[in-house]
C-alpha atoms as one frame of an Amber mdcrd trajectory, in Angstrom:
protein
 -73.303  22.143 172.489 -71.466  25.411 170.721 -69.337  27.042 173.203 -71.966
  30.054 172.678 -74.524  28.040 174.163 -72.712  26.618 176.732 -71.306  29.862
 178.065 -75.130  30.717 178.736 -75.961  27.449 180.300 -72.838  28.552 182.414
 -74.085  32.475 182.914 -77.749  32.207 184.127 -76.247  28.612 186.615 -74.139
  31.689 188.230 -77.102  34.080 187.845 -79.105  31.672 189.620 -76.642  30.383
 192.584 -74.068  33.413 193.112 -74.493  33.937 196.578 -71.912  38.333 196.980
 -72.893  38.482 200.518 -70.558  35.033 200.921 -67.160  35.692 202.489 -65.507
  33.248 202.229 -66.976  31.338 199.100 -62.994  29.232 198.645 -60.979  27.735
 200.895 -58.346  30.656 201.509 -54.773  29.429 202.616 -53.598  30.675 205.609
 -50.068  32.198 204.493 -49.552  35.644 202.940 -48.314  36.416 199.317 -45.514
  38.669 197.875 -46.266  40.148 194.942 -44.474  37.998 192.320 -46.468  35.255
 194.404 -50.192  36.252 193.504 -51.367  35.239 189.460 -50.707  31.606 189.969
 -53.209  32.174 193.551 -55.655  34.481 191.484 -56.079  31.873 188.869 -56.591
  28.847 191.342 -58.885  31.101 192.944 -60.497  31.278 189.721 -60.655  28.250
 188.972 -62.065  26.943 192.440 -64.685  29.082 191.770 -66.337  28.953 188.602
 -65.996  25.366 188.854 -68.218  25.298 191.371 -71.457  26.563 188.047 -69.917
  24.229 186.242 -67.966  26.995 183.731 -66.994  26.229 180.553 -63.555  25.724
 179.604 -64.373  27.976 176.311 -65.062  30.706 178.721 -63.490  29.853 181.168
 -59.573  31.359 180.111 -60.696  34.432 179.014 -62.711  35.308 182.437 -59.427
  34.636 184.285 -57.453  36.806 181.677 -60.060  39.935 182.736 -59.871  39.816
 186.158 -55.623  38.620 186.930 -55.736  42.071 184.437 -57.650  44.188 186.950
 -56.756  42.453 189.763 -53.188  42.707 189.653 -54.328  46.256 188.027 -55.229
  47.250 191.284 -52.758  45.344 193.702 -50.786  47.876 192.039 -53.635  51.442
 191.911 -54.239  50.873 195.889 -52.491  47.610 197.101 -54.317  48.255 200.822
 -57.550  47.483 199.207 -55.680  44.490 198.355 -54.799  43.351 201.661 -51.220
  44.723 201.216 -48.755  44.920 204.555 -46.087  47.127 203.343 -44.467  43.635
 202.691 -46.965  40.364 201.065 -50.827  40.705 200.630 -53.006  39.007 203.408
 -54.488  36.902 201.681 -58.187  36.350 203.051 -58.901  40.521 201.856 -56.722
  39.413 198.291 -59.518  37.219 197.916 -62.175  39.194 198.358 -61.325  41.209
 195.879 -60.687  38.697 193.164 -64.444  36.913 194.058 -65.508  40.220 193.190
 -63.946  40.850 190.343 -64.953  37.627 189.227 -68.643  38.579 190.454 -68.447
  41.695 188.347 -67.129  40.075 184.806 -69.712  36.728 184.903 -72.308  39.709
 185.770 -71.695  41.960 182.980 -71.366  39.042 180.730 -75.506  38.150 181.007
 -75.287  41.031 178.114 -75.483  38.894 174.615 -74.030  41.692 173.408 -70.630
  41.756 175.826 -70.750  37.455 175.506 -70.087  37.486 171.305 -67.889  40.576
 171.818 -65.383  38.175 174.064 -66.036  34.634 172.317 -65.331  36.638 168.575
 -62.162  38.053 170.019 -61.086  34.133 170.187 -62.665  33.062 167.322 -65.740
  30.728 168.136 -68.860  32.686 166.698 -72.143  30.815 167.791 -71.933  28.057
 164.984 -68.008  27.076 165.398 -66.914  24.199 166.874 -63.735  24.509 169.103
 -61.159  22.176 167.334 -58.167  22.140 169.959 -58.063  20.661 173.501 -55.879
  23.912 174.174 -59.539  25.898 173.443 -61.888  24.034 174.493 -60.755  21.215
 176.950 -62.865  18.850 175.180 -61.445  16.068 171.982 -63.169  16.057 168.797
 -67.758  15.919 169.459 -66.717  17.917 172.640 -65.486  14.446 174.278 -64.036
  16.003 177.440 -60.174  14.570 177.381 -59.594  14.443 181.071 -61.259  13.027
 184.111 -59.670  13.595 188.071 -61.425  12.326 191.393 -60.072  12.614 194.705
 -61.047  10.829 198.096 -60.096  11.486 201.838 -61.327   7.903 202.560 -60.152
   7.403 206.556 -58.473  10.737 206.881 -59.304  13.114 209.153 -58.993  16.461
 206.602 -57.493  15.879 203.292 -54.411  16.797 202.760 -54.233  15.702 198.728
 -54.097  17.857 196.066 -54.984  17.839 191.578 -54.204  20.340 188.663 -56.369
  20.103 185.646 -55.048  22.850 182.865 -56.201  21.757 179.059 -55.143  24.910
 177.749 -52.220  25.684 179.719 -50.341  27.912 177.248 -53.504  30.189 176.646
 -53.957  30.379 180.218 -50.155  31.650 181.832 -48.797  33.089 178.067 -46.629
  30.789 178.167 -43.499  30.806 175.185 -45.173  27.166 173.370 -45.940  27.800
 170.414 -48.400  25.088 170.349 -51.710  23.932 172.479 -50.008  22.683 175.862
 -51.808  21.523 178.794 -50.755  20.854 182.094 -51.676  18.001 184.751 -49.782
  17.194 188.844 -50.958  15.273 191.577 -49.086  16.167 195.082 -49.812  14.177
 197.740 -49.545  16.079 201.032 -48.341  15.073 204.942 -48.280  16.662 207.536
 -50.394  19.402 206.967 -52.267  20.469 203.328 -50.495  23.559 203.151 -47.706
  22.608 200.567 -49.538  20.498 198.710 -52.046  23.698 198.062 -49.087  25.942
 197.584 -47.955  23.121 194.701 -51.164  23.361 192.627 -51.123  26.167 193.167
 -47.553  27.642 191.932 -45.733  24.531 190.495 -46.953  25.014 187.521 -46.471
  28.605 187.126 -42.753  28.602 187.972 -42.159  25.139 184.713 -43.445  28.142
 182.017 -42.483  30.756 183.595 -38.702  29.434 182.996 -35.968  31.083 181.260
 -35.658  27.482 180.307 -39.267  26.877 179.191 -40.360  25.160 176.712 -36.746
  24.457 174.491 -35.391  22.739 177.836 -38.021  20.736 179.282 -36.015  19.403
 182.244 -33.801  22.108 183.348 -37.334  24.097 183.605 -38.587  21.198 185.516
 -35.878  21.317 188.264 -36.352  25.356 188.215 -40.248  25.011 188.856 -39.263
  22.399 192.027 -36.767  24.776 193.703 -38.564  27.194 193.361 -41.555  26.223
 194.377 -39.973  24.783 197.298 -37.466  27.381 198.562 -40.574  30.058 198.038
 -42.576  27.815 200.247 -39.875  27.199 202.810 -40.077  31.123 203.161 -44.008
  30.025 203.916 -42.950  27.399 206.830 -40.873  29.542 208.848 -42.781  32.717
 208.861 -45.877  30.593 209.704 -44.824  27.515 211.528 -45.518  25.651 208.947
 -43.545  21.397 208.502 -45.918  19.888 206.570 -44.592  18.618 202.911 -45.857
  17.267 199.445 -44.828  14.927 196.993 -45.562  16.059 193.150 -46.161  15.142
 189.731 -46.236  17.148 186.892 -46.583  16.046 183.844 -46.780  18.550 180.310
 -48.537  17.329 177.669 -47.592  19.228 173.845 -50.575  18.705 171.878 -49.135
  18.381 168.469 -45.787  16.964 169.323 -47.461  13.991 170.870 -45.000  14.347
 173.963 -45.188  13.839 177.611 -42.782  15.769 179.905 -42.711  14.393 183.863
 -40.881  15.414 186.710 -41.586  13.723 189.530 -40.434  13.602 193.598 -41.746
  11.399 195.811 -43.556   8.327 195.309 -46.559   9.345 193.292 -46.885   7.426
 190.047 -47.692   7.815 186.029 -48.629   5.658 183.326 -48.793   5.712 179.785
 -51.155   2.777 178.492 -52.100   1.951 175.242 -54.640   1.033 172.937 -54.830
  -3.212 173.455 -54.714  -5.118 175.610 -51.310  -7.530 176.036 -47.985  -7.753
 178.083 -47.344  -4.231 177.075 -50.353  -2.453 178.015 -48.595   0.386 180.257
 -45.185   1.917 180.556 -44.230   3.413 183.996 -43.132   6.724 183.343 -42.871
   7.255 186.917 -38.967   5.193 187.445 -37.659   4.888 190.307 -39.905   6.648
 192.806 -38.103   8.028 195.804 -38.681   5.618 198.751 -35.919   5.355 202.118
 -36.456   1.726 200.633 -34.360   2.943 197.379 -30.562   2.274 198.417 -29.851
   5.133 196.071 -31.811   7.439 198.314 -30.649   5.485 201.006 -26.872   6.220
 200.101 -27.387   9.713 199.333 -29.090  10.644 202.270 -25.888   9.063 204.574
 -23.683  10.968 202.023 -25.398  14.275 203.128 -25.118  12.936 207.334 -28.329
  11.950 207.739 -29.979   8.583 208.699 -32.402   6.261 207.302 -33.667   3.436
 209.644 -36.519   0.135 209.355 -39.550   1.266 211.181 -42.836  -0.894 211.075
 -41.127  -2.901 207.884 -40.662   0.174 205.886 -37.109   2.601 205.938 -37.615
   5.783 206.748 -36.102   8.722 207.093 -35.343  10.316 210.352 -36.941   6.848
 211.333 -40.286   8.513 210.203 -40.983  10.045 206.827 -40.981   7.041 204.144
 -40.444   9.096 200.952 -37.074  10.853 200.042 -37.636  13.955 198.255 -40.393
  16.224 198.815 -41.624  20.013 198.574 -41.493  21.478 201.814 -40.438  19.240
 204.367 -38.109  22.082 206.725 -36.822  19.803 209.528 -36.200  17.741 206.914
 -34.157  19.371 204.833 -31.683  19.271 203.292 -32.257  15.059 202.876 -35.245
  15.251 201.753 -34.656  17.454 199.340 -37.687  19.317 196.008 -34.755  17.755
 193.050 -36.654  16.163 190.150 -37.131  12.774 188.477 -37.525  14.054 184.662
 -38.781  11.731 182.252 -39.180  13.375 179.027 -41.767  10.467 175.871 -42.825
  11.004 172.588 -46.188   9.224 172.005 -46.529   6.466 169.988 -50.145   5.598
 168.018 -50.382   2.632 170.165 -50.435   5.643 173.484 -53.773   6.051 174.573
 -53.773   7.452 177.460 -52.133   8.904 181.132 -52.753   7.807 184.163 -51.616
   9.822 187.092 -52.460   9.000 190.969 -51.030   9.100 194.513 -49.688   6.296
 196.218 -52.635   5.851 197.584 -54.807   4.432 194.628 -51.259   1.491 193.567
 -51.375   0.418 196.705 -54.653  -0.991 196.113 -54.209  -1.522 192.679 -51.638
  -2.350 190.684 -50.778  -0.914 187.356 -51.940  -4.170 184.664 -55.473  -3.807
 186.648 -55.568  -0.188 186.701 -55.655   0.423 182.813 -57.404  -2.363 182.128
 -60.316  -0.781 184.319 -60.355   2.392 182.825 -60.165   0.948 179.468 -63.375
  -0.830 180.067 -64.701   2.155 181.487 -63.789   4.619 178.968 -65.420   2.429
 175.541 -68.321   1.173 177.684 -68.690   3.392 180.042 -67.409   7.214 178.926
 -69.790   9.363 180.757 -69.374   8.055 183.813 -66.176   7.770 184.432 -65.720
   9.244 187.127 -68.321   7.366 189.403 -66.451   4.325 187.284 -63.219   5.768
 188.982 -64.829   5.845 192.285 -65.272   2.087 192.340 -62.581   1.300 191.663
 -60.181   3.429 194.496 -63.075   2.176 197.093 -63.068  -1.310 196.346
């Protein structure tokens, strides 16, 4: 379908299923936010909300930018209506303001003239096909270029998060000179707050760094450290003690670069087009775990300790990872300082797989690569179902 038809299908679905009286249509964080923290949170809430209605990428970004502009303007003009307490914004009240604005904007776009004007501003008429992933979130012929899946298994609560932003540069108005996409996986522990905060803010601070995009290594370091610092403030104010590993990827589409940063034991592999001994390449190496002698030496030099427990080394006898966002009771030993991997893709590089240790502990890299290659070639429309199969079996 062309962008106009996709948008009309979404808006019809939205009109049929939206419940304006629902006081809490999305999960709201328990911590408050400062003014300079609310923009990435607002974007995350809008994406989460509109995903429920199948909002296509071609119209998602302009809706987000319009709502963000209106909400930020209202926060300055009438801060109390947005939950401002004098120091911070109450997330429940701010979320309600955001959702009300989204409902209003989507309702207005039911007017075909306003919808046509919006798409015309993007250069997407009824006869046009999006020509890049940065505009549409799809590849040639409308083929989706990313798939994602999250499973809780036997845990009581879901503490992990993942982020897929195929139009990162447009969504956050970055200084890029080419289309970029962002993908991230956050493996939470001790609660979901650290993973939730990192999933909504880390990419924002990457793009906001003065070093982005010309010095990606420093931009990653800036973002990881800032995200960690801000979340640790939340931990003090709201008595939180959770943490989260992180693996973050910025894909520079035209220049075919894949830049990654990570803290913890999640993994990313680059899979080749053809099966063989060099089928995949580990991009995250080494992972930050207490069994790594270099990480143990670092922690011991800082005055911490690592003990073997139940067949595995653990920081303080408890935590198996040595780097993470959050974990205030383990600072400074469990640092958020990331490792960096900057990669230039070749014609033989086909796809990137990002996942937490929950996948890699059950499936090795070779099996996972072969399975996904087979799935996308044999069953291109059922990738998520097949990913569920590989994880559950």
